[in-house]
Short mmCIF file of C-alpha atoms in Angstrom, two decimals:
data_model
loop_
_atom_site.label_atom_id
_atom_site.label_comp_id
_atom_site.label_asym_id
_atom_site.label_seq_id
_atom_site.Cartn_x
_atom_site.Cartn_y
_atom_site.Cartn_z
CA UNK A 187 173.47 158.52 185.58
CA UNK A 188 170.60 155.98 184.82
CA UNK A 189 168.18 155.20 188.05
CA UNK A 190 167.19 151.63 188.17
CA UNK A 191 163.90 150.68 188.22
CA UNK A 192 162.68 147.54 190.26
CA UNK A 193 161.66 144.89 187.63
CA UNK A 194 159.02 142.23 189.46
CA UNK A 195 160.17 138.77 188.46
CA UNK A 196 158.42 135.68 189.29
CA UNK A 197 159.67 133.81 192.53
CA UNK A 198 161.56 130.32 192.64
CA UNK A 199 158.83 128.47 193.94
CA UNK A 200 156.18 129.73 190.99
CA UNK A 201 159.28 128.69 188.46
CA UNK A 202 159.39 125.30 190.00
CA UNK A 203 155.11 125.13 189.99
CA UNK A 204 155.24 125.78 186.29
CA UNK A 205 158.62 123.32 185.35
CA UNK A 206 156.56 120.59 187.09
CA UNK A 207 153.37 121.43 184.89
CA UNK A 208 155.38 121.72 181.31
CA UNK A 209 156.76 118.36 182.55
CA UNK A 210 153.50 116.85 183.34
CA UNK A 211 151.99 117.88 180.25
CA UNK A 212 155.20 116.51 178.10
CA UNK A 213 154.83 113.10 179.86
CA UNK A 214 151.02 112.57 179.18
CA UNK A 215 151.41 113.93 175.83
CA UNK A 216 154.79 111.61 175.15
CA UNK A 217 152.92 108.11 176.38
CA UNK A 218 149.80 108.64 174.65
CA UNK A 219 151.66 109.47 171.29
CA UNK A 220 153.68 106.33 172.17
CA UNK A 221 150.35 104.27 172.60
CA UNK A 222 148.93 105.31 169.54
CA UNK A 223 152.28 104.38 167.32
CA UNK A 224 152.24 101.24 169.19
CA UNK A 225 148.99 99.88 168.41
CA UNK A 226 149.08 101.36 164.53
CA UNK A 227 151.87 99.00 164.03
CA UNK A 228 150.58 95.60 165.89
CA UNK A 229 147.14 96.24 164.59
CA UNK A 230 148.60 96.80 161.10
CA UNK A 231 147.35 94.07 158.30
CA UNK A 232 147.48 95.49 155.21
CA UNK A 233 150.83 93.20 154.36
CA UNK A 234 149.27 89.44 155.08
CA UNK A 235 145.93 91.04 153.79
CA UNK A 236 147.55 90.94 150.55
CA UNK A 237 149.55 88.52 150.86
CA UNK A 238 146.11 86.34 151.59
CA UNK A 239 144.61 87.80 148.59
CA UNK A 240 147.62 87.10 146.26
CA UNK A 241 146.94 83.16 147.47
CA UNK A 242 143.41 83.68 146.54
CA UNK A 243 144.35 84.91 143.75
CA UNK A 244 146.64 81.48 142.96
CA UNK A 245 143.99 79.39 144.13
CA UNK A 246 141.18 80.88 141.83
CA UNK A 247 143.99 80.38 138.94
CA UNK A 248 144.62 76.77 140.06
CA UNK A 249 147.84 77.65 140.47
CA UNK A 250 147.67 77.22 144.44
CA UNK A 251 148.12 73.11 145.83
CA UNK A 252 145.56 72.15 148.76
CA UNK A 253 146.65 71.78 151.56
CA UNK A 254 149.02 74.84 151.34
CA UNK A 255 151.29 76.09 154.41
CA UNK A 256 153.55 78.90 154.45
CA UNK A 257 155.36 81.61 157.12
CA UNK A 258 154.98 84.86 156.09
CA UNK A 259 157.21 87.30 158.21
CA UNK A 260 155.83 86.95 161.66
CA UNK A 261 152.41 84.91 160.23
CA UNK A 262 151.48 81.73 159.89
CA UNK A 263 149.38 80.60 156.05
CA UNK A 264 147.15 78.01 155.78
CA UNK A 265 144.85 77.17 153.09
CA UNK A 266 142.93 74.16 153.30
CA UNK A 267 139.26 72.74 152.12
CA UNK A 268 136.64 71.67 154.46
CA UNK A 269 133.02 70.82 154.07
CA UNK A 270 130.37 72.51 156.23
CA UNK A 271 127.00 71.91 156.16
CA UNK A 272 126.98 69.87 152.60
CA UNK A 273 129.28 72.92 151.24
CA UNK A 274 132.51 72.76 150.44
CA UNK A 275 134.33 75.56 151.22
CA UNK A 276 138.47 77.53 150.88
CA UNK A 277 139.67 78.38 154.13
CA UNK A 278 142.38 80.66 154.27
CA UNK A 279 143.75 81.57 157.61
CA UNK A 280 146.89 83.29 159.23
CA UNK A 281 148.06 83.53 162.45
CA UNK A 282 150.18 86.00 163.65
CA UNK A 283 152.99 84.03 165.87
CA UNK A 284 153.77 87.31 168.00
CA UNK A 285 150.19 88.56 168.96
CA UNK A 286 148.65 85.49 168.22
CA UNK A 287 145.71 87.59 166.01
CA UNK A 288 144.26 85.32 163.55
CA UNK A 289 142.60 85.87 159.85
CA UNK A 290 140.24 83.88 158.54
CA UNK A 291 138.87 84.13 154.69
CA UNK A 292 136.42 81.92 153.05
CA UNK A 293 135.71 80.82 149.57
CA UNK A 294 133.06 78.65 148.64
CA UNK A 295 133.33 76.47 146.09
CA UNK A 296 130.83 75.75 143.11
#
Protein backbone atom coordinates (compact mmCIF):
# COMPACT_ATOMS: atom_id res chain seq x y z
CA UNK A 1 0.00 0.00 0.00
CA UNK A 2 1.34 3.50 -1.12
CA UNK A 3 1.33 6.32 1.86
CA UNK A 4 0.36 9.65 0.58
CA UNK A 5 2.40 12.39 0.98
CA UNK A 6 0.92 15.99 1.58
CA UNK A 7 1.66 18.01 -1.64
CA UNK A 8 1.58 22.06 -0.65
CA UNK A 9 -0.43 23.75 -3.36
CA UNK A 10 -0.92 27.35 -3.64
CA UNK A 11 -4.23 28.76 -2.01
CA UNK A 12 -7.34 30.30 -3.96
CA UNK A 13 -6.73 33.67 -3.03
CA UNK A 14 -2.79 33.63 -4.36
CA UNK A 15 -4.46 31.94 -7.74
CA UNK A 16 -6.82 34.80 -7.99
CA UNK A 17 -3.65 37.53 -7.05
CA UNK A 18 -1.76 36.09 -9.96
CA UNK A 19 -5.03 35.68 -12.70
CA UNK A 20 -5.54 39.42 -11.96
CA UNK A 21 -1.72 40.21 -12.70
CA UNK A 22 -1.47 37.93 -16.12
CA UNK A 23 -4.64 39.93 -16.92
CA UNK A 24 -3.25 43.23 -16.15
CA UNK A 25 -0.21 42.65 -17.97
CA UNK A 26 -2.29 41.23 -21.21
CA UNK A 27 -4.40 44.46 -21.16
CA UNK A 28 -1.44 47.02 -21.08
CA UNK A 29 0.42 44.97 -23.42
CA UNK A 30 -2.90 44.51 -25.86
CA UNK A 31 -3.68 48.59 -25.96
CA UNK A 32 -0.28 49.68 -26.45
CA UNK A 33 0.24 47.13 -29.41
CA UNK A 34 -3.16 48.50 -30.56
CA UNK A 35 -1.79 52.18 -30.34
CA UNK A 36 1.17 51.54 -32.15
CA UNK A 37 -0.78 49.69 -35.27
CA UNK A 38 -3.07 52.53 -35.09
CA UNK A 39 -0.88 55.36 -35.61
CA UNK A 40 1.51 53.27 -38.28
CA UNK A 41 -1.47 53.25 -40.45
CA UNK A 42 -2.92 57.04 -40.10
CA UNK A 43 0.57 58.35 -40.10
CA UNK A 44 1.33 56.22 -43.19
CA UNK A 45 2.29 58.40 -46.54
CA UNK A 46 4.27 56.52 -48.56
CA UNK A 47 1.05 56.02 -51.14
CA UNK A 48 0.15 59.99 -51.86
CA UNK A 49 4.02 60.51 -51.45
CA UNK A 50 4.24 58.83 -54.65
CA UNK A 51 1.44 59.53 -55.96
CA UNK A 52 2.70 63.44 -55.52
CA UNK A 53 5.89 62.55 -57.07
CA UNK A 54 4.35 60.70 -60.10
CA UNK A 55 2.49 64.39 -60.70
CA UNK A 56 5.82 65.92 -60.42
CA UNK A 57 6.97 63.76 -62.47
CA UNK A 58 3.99 64.79 -65.26
CA UNK A 59 4.49 68.26 -64.57
CA UNK A 60 8.37 68.30 -65.19
CA UNK A 61 7.33 66.29 -68.58
CA UNK A 62 4.67 68.91 -69.41
CA UNK A 63 2.44 66.38 -69.42
CA UNK A 64 0.56 67.75 -66.17
CA UNK A 65 -2.33 70.91 -66.97
CA UNK A 66 -2.19 73.88 -64.28
CA UNK A 67 -4.47 74.16 -62.31
CA UNK A 68 -4.74 70.34 -61.67
CA UNK A 69 -7.28 68.73 -59.01
CA UNK A 70 -7.70 65.24 -58.22
CA UNK A 71 -9.03 62.71 -55.14
CA UNK A 72 -6.77 60.23 -54.45
CA UNK A 73 -8.29 57.52 -52.06
CA UNK A 74 -8.99 59.43 -48.93
CA UNK A 75 -6.69 62.72 -50.26
CA UNK A 76 -7.31 65.62 -51.78
CA UNK A 77 -4.48 66.86 -55.09
CA UNK A 78 -3.88 70.11 -55.97
CA UNK A 79 -1.29 71.52 -58.10
CA UNK A 80 -1.34 75.02 -58.84
CA UNK A 81 1.32 78.06 -59.63
CA UNK A 82 1.73 81.00 -57.48
CA UNK A 83 4.26 83.76 -57.34
CA UNK A 84 6.06 84.59 -54.08
CA UNK A 85 8.37 87.08 -53.61
CA UNK A 86 9.06 87.81 -57.59
CA UNK A 87 9.37 83.77 -57.92
CA UNK A 88 7.21 81.75 -59.44
CA UNK A 89 6.78 78.70 -57.93
CA UNK A 90 4.71 74.61 -58.31
CA UNK A 91 2.71 74.00 -55.43
CA UNK A 92 1.66 70.64 -54.91
CA UNK A 93 -0.49 69.90 -51.97
CA UNK A 94 -2.81 67.07 -50.54
CA UNK A 95 -5.06 66.94 -47.95
CA UNK A 96 -6.06 64.05 -46.30
CA UNK A 97 -10.13 64.36 -45.97
CA UNK A 98 -10.16 61.89 -42.83
CA UNK A 99 -7.31 63.34 -40.59
CA UNK A 100 -7.23 66.44 -42.25
CA UNK A 101 -3.02 66.12 -42.48
CA UNK A 102 -1.85 68.14 -45.29
CA UNK A 103 1.36 67.87 -47.81
CA UNK A 104 2.82 70.50 -49.27
CA UNK A 105 5.74 70.25 -52.14
CA UNK A 106 7.32 73.03 -53.97
CA UNK A 107 8.93 73.49 -57.28
CA UNK A 108 10.36 76.52 -58.43
CA UNK A 109 10.31 77.41 -61.69
CA UNK A 110 13.23 78.78 -63.96
Amino acid sequence: MVILKKVKGSTLMETLVATVIIVIVFMVTSMTLNNLFSNTLTNNTREIDSYLNKLEYLYITDKLILPYNDDFKAWEVTVMRSNNNNLSTILFEAQNLKTHKTLTRNIIEP
